[in-house]
């Protein structure tokens, strides 16, 4: 069997990605902080005939994240696809503009977005390289490409993650392992800003399958309407 580990699994995009891969025969490892929410997601997938297991971990706790991915690999006989898309809680995210931000405002976002992604990758990449196959997919908002002043610190960290992923894609060329960045230029599910384009999770999730199954040469895909 093949498997996907979704870091930051939630009831919107994470669930849609799980369904997209699970409906094609993938086992699904769900990873996020909240065990109760994970259990509900796992139960929904199981009821739909998808094999899923939950592995609670906080991306800010590198050891727990690494262990969760190791446990998922042991449970499913390896991780074939990693998808990284955690979303920070509003209580822990201070939004600042470029001129007003302090280094600490960027540091938290760097820890959450970039460092967490690096830790997750280091947990699964060695086995992928040994097998000569695997897919690493990392999600940010499109502000990583075209930043918005109101969320300057979040965009800066997302841009750092995007830069690292594109560079990783270059390094892995020819190894059979793909790394790709997905930039989402819409609100997901419900409008976050009046007038801003909105898409449903199941409209976005096929992009991830397309990158994994068909367009493995691509380092980036931007979803917009």
Coordinates of C-alpha atoms in Angstrom, one line a residue:
X1 CA 0.0 0.0 0.0
X2 CA 1.0 3.6 -0.4
X3 CA 0.5 6.3 2.2
X4 CA 0.3 10.1 2.7
X5 CA 1.2 11.9 5.9
X6 CA -0.7 15.2 6.3
X7 CA 0.9 17.6 8.8
X8 CA -1.6 20.2 9.9
X9 CA -4.6 18.0 9.1
X10 CA -7.8 19.8 9.6
X11 CA -11.5 19.7 8.6
X12 CA -11.0 21.8 5.4
X13 CA -8.1 21.4 3.1
X14 CA -6.4 18.6 5.1
X15 CA -9.6 16.5 5.0
X16 CA -10.0 17.2 1.2
X17 CA -6.4 16.1 0.5
X18 CA -6.9 13.0 2.6
X19 CA -10.0 12.1 0.6
X20 CA -8.3 12.8 -2.7
X21 CA -5.5 10.5 -2.0
X22 CA -7.5 8.0 0.1
X23 CA -10.0 7.5 -2.6
X24 CA -7.1 6.4 -4.8
X25 CA -6.0 3.7 -2.4
X26 CA -3.6 5.7 -0.2
X27 CA -3.5 5.1 3.6
X28 CA -3.7 8.4 5.4
X29 CA -1.7 9.5 8.5
X30 CA -3.3 12.6 10.1
X31 CA -0.9 14.8 12.2
X32 CA -1.9 17.9 14.2
X33 CA -1.9 19.2 17.7
X34 CA -5.5 18.3 18.8
X35 CA -6.2 14.7 19.4
X36 CA -10.0 15.0 19.7
X37 CA -10.2 16.8 16.3
X38 CA -7.9 14.3 14.7
X39 CA -10.0 11.4 16.0
X40 CA -13.1 13.0 14.4
X41 CA -11.3 13.4 11.1
X42 CA -10.0 9.9 11.3
X43 CA -13.6 8.6 12.0
X44 CA -15.0 10.5 9.0
X45 CA -12.4 9.0 6.7
X46 CA -12.9 5.5 8.1
X47 CA -16.6 5.8 7.6
X48 CA -15.9 6.6 3.9
X49 CA -13.8 3.4 3.5
X50 CA -10.4 5.2 3.8
X51 CA -7.7 3.7 6.0
X52 CA -6.6 6.5 8.3
X53 CA -4.7 6.7 11.6
X54 CA -4.0 9.7 13.8
X55 CA -0.7 10.9 15.3
X56 CA -0.9 14.0 17.5
X57 CA 2.1 16.3 17.4
X58 CA 2.9 20.0 17.5
X59 CA 5.1 21.3 14.7
X60 CA 6.8 23.6 17.2
X61 CA 7.9 20.5 19.1
X62 CA 10.4 19.0 16.7
X63 CA 10.8 15.7 18.7
X64 CA 7.1 15.0 18.8
X65 CA 6.7 15.8 15.1
X66 CA 9.6 13.6 14.1
X67 CA 8.2 10.8 16.3
X68 CA 4.7 11.1 14.9
X69 CA 6.1 10.7 11.4
X70 CA 8.2 7.7 12.4
X71 CA 5.2 6.1 14.0
X72 CA 3.2 6.8 10.9
X73 CA 5.9 5.2 8.7
X74 CA 5.9 2.1 11.0
X75 CA 2.1 1.9 10.9
X76 CA 1.9 2.0 7.1
X77 CA 5.2 0.6 6.1
X78 CA 6.6 3.9 5.0
X79 CA 5.5 7.4 3.9
X80 CA 5.2 7.9 0.2
X81 CA 3.8 11.5 0.3
X82 CA 4.3 14.2 2.8
X83 CA 2.0 17.2 2.8
X84 CA 2.8 20.1 5.1
X85 CA 0.2 22.8 5.7
X86 CA -0.3 23.6 9.4
X87 CA -2.2 26.8 10.3
X88 CA -1.3 28.8 13.3
X89 CA -3.9 29.7 15.9
X90 CA -5.0 33.4 16.0
X91 CA -4.1 33.5 19.7
X92 CA -0.4 32.7 18.9
X93 CA -0.2 34.7 15.7
X94 CA 0.6 38.5 15.9
X95 CA 0.1 40.1 12.5
X96 CA 2.5 42.9 11.7
X97 CA 3.3 45.1 8.7
X98 CA 6.9 45.2 7.4
X99 CA 7.7 48.6 8.9
X100 CA 6.3 47.8 12.3
X101 CA 7.4 44.2 12.9
X102 CA 10.0 43.1 15.4
X103 CA 12.3 40.2 14.8
X104 CA 10.3 38.1 17.3
X105 CA 7.2 38.5 15.2
X106 CA 9.0 36.8 12.3
X107 CA 10.8 34.3 14.5
X108 CA 7.6 32.6 15.6
X109 CA 6.4 32.3 12.0
X110 CA 9.8 31.0 10.9
X111 CA 9.6 28.3 13.6
X112 CA 6.1 27.3 12.6
X113 CA 6.4 27.4 8.8
X114 CA 10.0 26.9 7.8
X115 CA 11.6 25.0 10.7
X116 CA 8.7 22.7 11.1
X117 CA 8.8 21.9 7.4
X118 CA 12.5 21.1 7.6
X119 CA 12.0 18.8 10.6
X120 CA 9.2 17.0 8.9
X121 CA 11.2 16.6 5.7
X122 CA 14.3 15.3 7.6
X123 CA 12.0 12.6 9.2
X124 CA 10.9 11.2 5.8
X125 CA 13.4 12.2 3.1
X126 CA 16.2 9.6 3.9
X127 CA 13.8 6.7 3.3
X128 CA 12.4 8.3 0.1
X129 CA 15.9 8.9 -1.3
X130 CA 16.9 5.3 -0.5
X131 CA 13.8 4.1 -2.3
X132 CA 14.3 6.5 -5.2
X133 CA 10.6 7.6 -4.9
X134 CA 8.5 10.0 -2.9
X135 CA 6.7 13.3 -2.9
X136 CA 7.1 16.3 -0.6
X137 CA 4.4 19.0 -0.9
X138 CA 4.3 22.2 1.1
X139 CA 1.5 24.7 1.3
X140 CA 1.4 28.5 1.9
X141 CA -0.8 31.4 1.0
X142 CA 0.0 33.2 -2.2
X143 CA 1.5 36.0 0.0
X144 CA 4.7 34.0 -0.2
X145 CA 4.9 35.1 -3.8
X146 CA 3.0 38.4 -3.8
X147 CA 3.2 39.7 -0.2
X148 CA 0.5 41.8 1.5
X149 CA 1.6 44.5 4.0
X150 CA -1.0 43.6 6.7
X151 CA 0.6 40.2 7.2
X152 CA 4.2 41.1 6.6
X153 CA 5.7 38.7 9.1
X154 CA 3.6 35.7 8.0
X155 CA 4.4 36.4 4.3
X156 CA 8.1 36.7 5.1
X157 CA 8.2 33.3 6.7
X158 CA 6.1 31.8 4.0
X159 CA 8.5 33.2 1.4
X160 CA 11.4 31.6 3.2
X161 CA 9.6 28.3 3.1
X162 CA 8.8 28.7 -0.6
X163 CA 12.4 29.5 -1.4
X164 CA 13.7 26.5 0.5
X165 CA 11.2 24.2 -1.2
X166 CA 12.0 25.4 -4.7
X167 CA 15.7 24.9 -3.9
X168 CA 15.0 21.5 -2.5
X169 CA 13.3 20.6 -5.7
X170 CA 16.4 21.5 -7.6
X171 CA 18.6 19.5 -5.4
X172 CA 16.4 16.4 -5.7
X173 CA 16.2 16.5 -9.5
X174 CA 16.9 13.1 -10.9
X175 CA 16.5 11.2 -7.5
X176 CA 12.9 10.2 -8.0
X177 CA 11.8 12.4 -5.1
X178 CA 9.8 15.5 -5.9
X179 CA 9.5 18.6 -3.7
X180 CA 6.9 21.2 -4.7
X181 CA 5.3 24.3 -3.3
X182 CA 1.6 25.0 -3.5
X183 CA 0.6 28.7 -3.2
X184 CA -3.1 29.2 -2.5
X185 CA -4.4 32.6 -3.7
X186 CA -8.0 32.2 -2.4
X187 CA -9.9 31.9 0.8
X188 CA -10.7 28.3 1.7
X189 CA -14.3 27.4 2.4
X190 CA -15.5 30.8 3.6
X191 CA -14.5 34.4 2.6
X192 CA -11.7 35.7 4.9
X193 CA -11.9 39.2 3.3
X194 CA -15.0 40.6 1.6
X195 CA -14.7 40.4 -2.2
X196 CA -11.7 38.1 -2.0
X197 CA -12.0 34.9 -4.2
X198 CA -13.1 31.8 -2.3
X199 CA -12.8 28.1 -3.2
X200 CA -14.0 25.0 -1.6
X201 CA -11.4 22.5 -0.3
X202 CA -12.3 19.8 -2.8
X203 CA -11.7 22.3 -5.6
X204 CA -8.1 22.8 -4.4
X205 CA -7.1 19.3 -3.4
X206 CA -6.8 17.8 -6.9
X207 CA -3.8 20.1 -7.4
X208 CA -1.8 18.0 -4.9
X209 CA -2.7 14.7 -6.7
X210 CA -1.8 16.3 -10.0
X211 CA 1.7 17.3 -8.8
X212 CA 2.3 13.9 -7.2
X213 CA 0.9 11.7 -10.0
X214 CA 1.4 13.7 -13.2
X215 CA 3.5 16.9 -13.1
X216 CA 6.5 15.7 -11.0
X217 CA 8.8 18.1 -12.8
X218 CA 7.0 21.2 -11.4
X219 CA 8.5 22.9 -8.4
X220 CA 5.4 25.1 -7.8
X221 CA 1.7 25.4 -8.5
X222 CA -0.4 28.5 -7.6
X223 CA -4.1 27.9 -7.1
X224 CA -6.3 30.9 -8.1
X225 CA -9.6 31.7 -9.6

